[in-house]
Amino acid sequence: MNPTIAKFYKPSWVKFALNIWPPFWGAGICIESISDDFREVKVKLKLRWWNKNANRTQYGGSIFSLTDPVYALMLMGILGEEYYVWDKQASINFIKPGQTDLYADFIISQDQLDTILRDTATGEKHFPEFMTYVKDEEGNIVSEVQRKLYVRKKPKYREQVA
């Protein structure tokens, strides 16, 4: 993360920026909340006439987009400017049609964070994986999305190996 951006990288700012970001806004994606420590994010995908597919249900691309930058942005907020964080790989399993607004909760546990910090301390690449369950208004799982990230400590912040 750019040091200038790091100064402004606060949950309220990230929420505001994503909610006016055209790809999210146009798809009907809304960040409902981001915890102060960036470890929990709640997202909603509104069902609108322009994001329905030919079967009048949620467009699969919008469901996939709902999860796109979230874990990377969370880790950027947690790890700060000392790390490179990118999305690396993702897959989606559509389980049932989304006929209502959809919701997803993103959580990074302390165990996951400890593993990332330990495995990247000396500059090694780490590829954490996260699973997100997208649910309808009744709490039924509509899809599951697996995301793999790339995380690496920047050279000037790495621990020296003896």
Short mmCIF file of C-alpha atoms in Angstrom, two decimals:
data_model
loop_
_atom_site.label_atom_id
_atom_site.label_comp_id
_atom_site.label_asym_id
_atom_site.label_seq_id
_atom_site.Cartn_x
_atom_site.Cartn_y
_atom_site.Cartn_z
CA MET A 1 0.00 0.00 0.00
CA ASN A 2 1.20 3.46 -0.82
CA PRO A 3 2.25 5.34 2.40
CA THR A 4 0.07 8.31 1.44
CA ILE A 5 -2.98 6.07 1.08
CA ALA A 6 -2.11 4.29 4.36
CA LYS A 7 -2.69 7.56 6.27
CA PHE A 8 -6.30 7.67 5.06
CA TYR A 9 -7.01 3.94 5.05
CA LYS A 10 -9.69 3.84 7.71
CA PRO A 11 -12.81 1.64 7.75
CA SER A 12 -15.22 4.54 7.31
CA TRP A 13 -13.27 5.90 4.33
CA VAL A 14 -12.98 2.48 2.69
CA LYS A 15 -16.71 1.87 3.16
CA PHE A 16 -17.59 5.25 1.65
CA ALA A 17 -15.18 4.81 -1.29
CA LEU A 18 -16.44 1.33 -2.14
CA ASN A 19 -20.08 2.35 -1.90
CA ILE A 20 -19.59 5.10 -4.50
CA TRP A 21 -17.19 3.05 -6.65
CA PRO A 22 -19.00 2.57 -10.00
CA PRO A 23 -18.43 -1.22 -10.34
CA PHE A 24 -19.98 -1.81 -6.90
CA TRP A 25 -22.67 0.84 -7.11
CA GLY A 26 -23.74 -0.25 -10.59
CA ALA A 27 -23.90 -3.91 -9.60
CA GLY A 28 -26.01 -3.12 -6.53
CA ILE A 29 -23.24 -4.01 -4.07
CA CYS A 30 -23.27 -2.12 -0.78
CA ILE A 31 -20.77 -2.37 2.07
CA GLU A 32 -23.00 -2.40 5.13
CA SER A 33 -20.26 -2.37 7.76
CA ILE A 34 -16.52 -2.66 8.32
CA SER A 35 -15.26 -3.27 11.85
CA ASP A 36 -12.77 -0.79 13.30
CA ASP A 37 -9.99 -3.40 13.07
CA PHE A 38 -10.86 -4.46 9.49
CA ARG A 39 -11.50 -8.05 10.64
CA GLU A 40 -15.21 -8.17 9.80
CA VAL A 41 -17.06 -6.84 6.79
CA LYS A 42 -20.74 -7.22 5.90
CA VAL A 43 -21.82 -6.78 2.29
CA LYS A 44 -25.21 -6.72 0.56
CA LEU A 45 -26.08 -7.30 -3.08
CA LYS A 46 -29.36 -5.62 -3.96
CA LEU A 47 -31.63 -7.32 -6.48
CA ARG A 48 -32.37 -4.67 -9.10
CA TRP A 49 -33.99 -4.92 -12.49
CA TRP A 50 -30.68 -4.20 -14.21
CA ASN A 51 -28.68 -6.88 -12.40
CA LYS A 52 -31.08 -9.75 -13.00
CA ASN A 53 -30.22 -12.50 -15.45
CA ALA A 54 -32.50 -14.04 -18.08
CA ASN A 55 -34.20 -16.11 -15.34
CA ARG A 56 -34.99 -12.95 -13.32
CA THR A 57 -32.57 -13.93 -10.52
CA GLN A 58 -29.27 -12.43 -9.37
CA TYR A 59 -26.70 -12.24 -12.15
CA GLY A 60 -23.81 -14.60 -11.36
CA GLY A 61 -21.19 -12.00 -12.23
CA SER A 62 -22.62 -9.66 -9.60
CA ILE A 63 -22.55 -12.43 -7.00
CA PHE A 64 -18.90 -13.09 -7.82
CA SER A 65 -18.09 -9.35 -7.80
CA LEU A 66 -19.63 -9.07 -4.34
CA THR A 67 -16.60 -10.93 -2.98
CA ASP A 68 -13.92 -9.53 -5.28
CA PRO A 69 -11.71 -7.10 -3.39
CA VAL A 70 -13.01 -7.60 0.13
CA TYR A 71 -10.45 -9.93 1.72
CA ALA A 72 -7.56 -8.12 0.02
CA LEU A 73 -8.81 -4.76 1.29
CA MET A 74 -9.31 -6.19 4.78
CA LEU A 75 -5.74 -7.47 4.90
CA MET A 76 -4.43 -4.18 3.54
CA GLY A 77 -6.18 -2.44 6.44
CA ILE A 78 -4.84 -4.92 9.00
CA LEU A 79 -1.28 -5.28 7.70
CA GLY A 80 -0.77 -1.71 6.50
CA GLU A 81 1.93 -0.42 4.20
CA GLU A 82 4.47 -3.10 5.15
CA TYR A 83 2.85 -5.72 2.90
CA TYR A 84 1.88 -6.40 -0.67
CA VAL A 85 -1.63 -7.86 -0.78
CA TRP A 86 -3.32 -8.96 -4.00
CA ASP A 87 -6.11 -11.25 -5.06
CA LYS A 88 -4.50 -14.25 -6.76
CA GLN A 89 -7.20 -16.79 -7.55
CA ALA A 90 -10.90 -17.40 -7.01
CA SER A 91 -13.66 -19.85 -7.79
CA ILE A 92 -17.38 -19.86 -7.25
CA ASN A 93 -19.85 -22.66 -6.72
CA PHE A 94 -23.43 -21.63 -7.51
CA ILE A 95 -25.74 -23.64 -5.26
CA LYS A 96 -29.16 -22.13 -5.92
CA PRO A 97 -30.59 -19.06 -7.67
CA GLY A 98 -30.49 -15.77 -5.79
CA GLN A 99 -34.08 -14.56 -5.85
CA THR A 100 -33.73 -11.85 -3.18
CA ASP A 101 -31.11 -9.42 -1.96
CA LEU A 102 -27.99 -11.37 -1.02
CA TYR A 103 -25.58 -11.04 1.90
CA ALA A 104 -22.03 -12.07 2.72
CA ASP A 105 -19.97 -11.83 5.88
CA PHE A 106 -16.18 -11.72 5.67
CA ILE A 107 -14.13 -12.57 8.74
CA ILE A 108 -10.39 -12.84 9.29
CA SER A 109 -9.63 -14.79 12.47
CA GLN A 110 -6.69 -14.26 14.77
CA ASP A 111 -5.38 -17.71 13.81
CA GLN A 112 -5.42 -16.79 10.11
CA LEU A 113 -3.67 -13.51 10.83
CA ASP A 114 -1.05 -15.18 13.05
CA THR A 115 -0.27 -17.66 10.25
CA ILE A 116 0.08 -14.86 7.69
CA LEU A 117 2.39 -12.86 9.96
CA ARG A 118 4.52 -15.87 10.85
CA ASP A 119 4.84 -17.15 7.28
CA THR A 120 5.72 -13.77 5.79
CA ALA A 121 8.08 -12.38 8.47
CA THR A 122 11.25 -13.06 6.45
CA GLY A 123 9.78 -12.16 3.07
CA GLU A 124 8.26 -15.44 1.97
CA LYS A 125 5.14 -15.38 -0.16
CA HIS A 126 2.00 -16.64 1.53
CA PHE A 127 -1.25 -17.62 -0.16
CA PRO A 128 -4.06 -17.59 2.43
CA GLU A 129 -7.40 -19.00 1.34
CA PHE A 130 -10.81 -17.82 2.46
CA MET A 131 -14.29 -19.21 1.90
CA THR A 132 -17.29 -16.91 1.73
CA TYR A 133 -20.89 -18.07 1.81
CA VAL A 134 -23.33 -15.81 -0.01
CA LYS A 135 -26.80 -16.11 1.52
CA ASP A 136 -30.30 -14.97 0.65
CA GLU A 137 -32.66 -13.06 2.95
CA GLU A 138 -33.73 -16.30 4.66
CA GLY A 139 -30.13 -17.33 5.37
CA ASN A 140 -29.98 -20.04 2.69
CA ILE A 141 -26.62 -20.44 0.98
CA VAL A 142 -26.82 -19.32 -2.65
CA SER A 143 -23.14 -19.68 -3.51
CA GLU A 144 -19.76 -20.33 -1.97
CA VAL A 145 -16.75 -18.41 -3.13
CA GLN A 146 -13.17 -19.48 -2.50
CA ARG A 147 -10.52 -16.80 -2.71
CA LYS A 148 -6.76 -17.15 -2.58
CA LEU A 149 -4.64 -14.08 -1.88
CA TYR A 150 -0.98 -13.25 -2.36
CA VAL A 151 0.65 -11.72 0.73
CA ARG A 152 4.29 -10.78 1.03
CA LYS A 153 6.19 -8.45 3.34
CA LYS A 154 7.96 -5.64 1.50
CA PRO A 155 11.77 -5.95 1.47
CA LYS A 156 12.53 -3.03 3.78
CA TYR A 157 10.29 -4.47 6.53
CA ARG A 158 11.49 -8.09 6.45
CA GLU A 159 13.22 -9.73 9.39
CA GLN A 160 16.79 -10.66 8.63
CA VAL A 161 17.55 -14.38 8.68
CA ALA A 162 20.66 -15.19 10.77
#
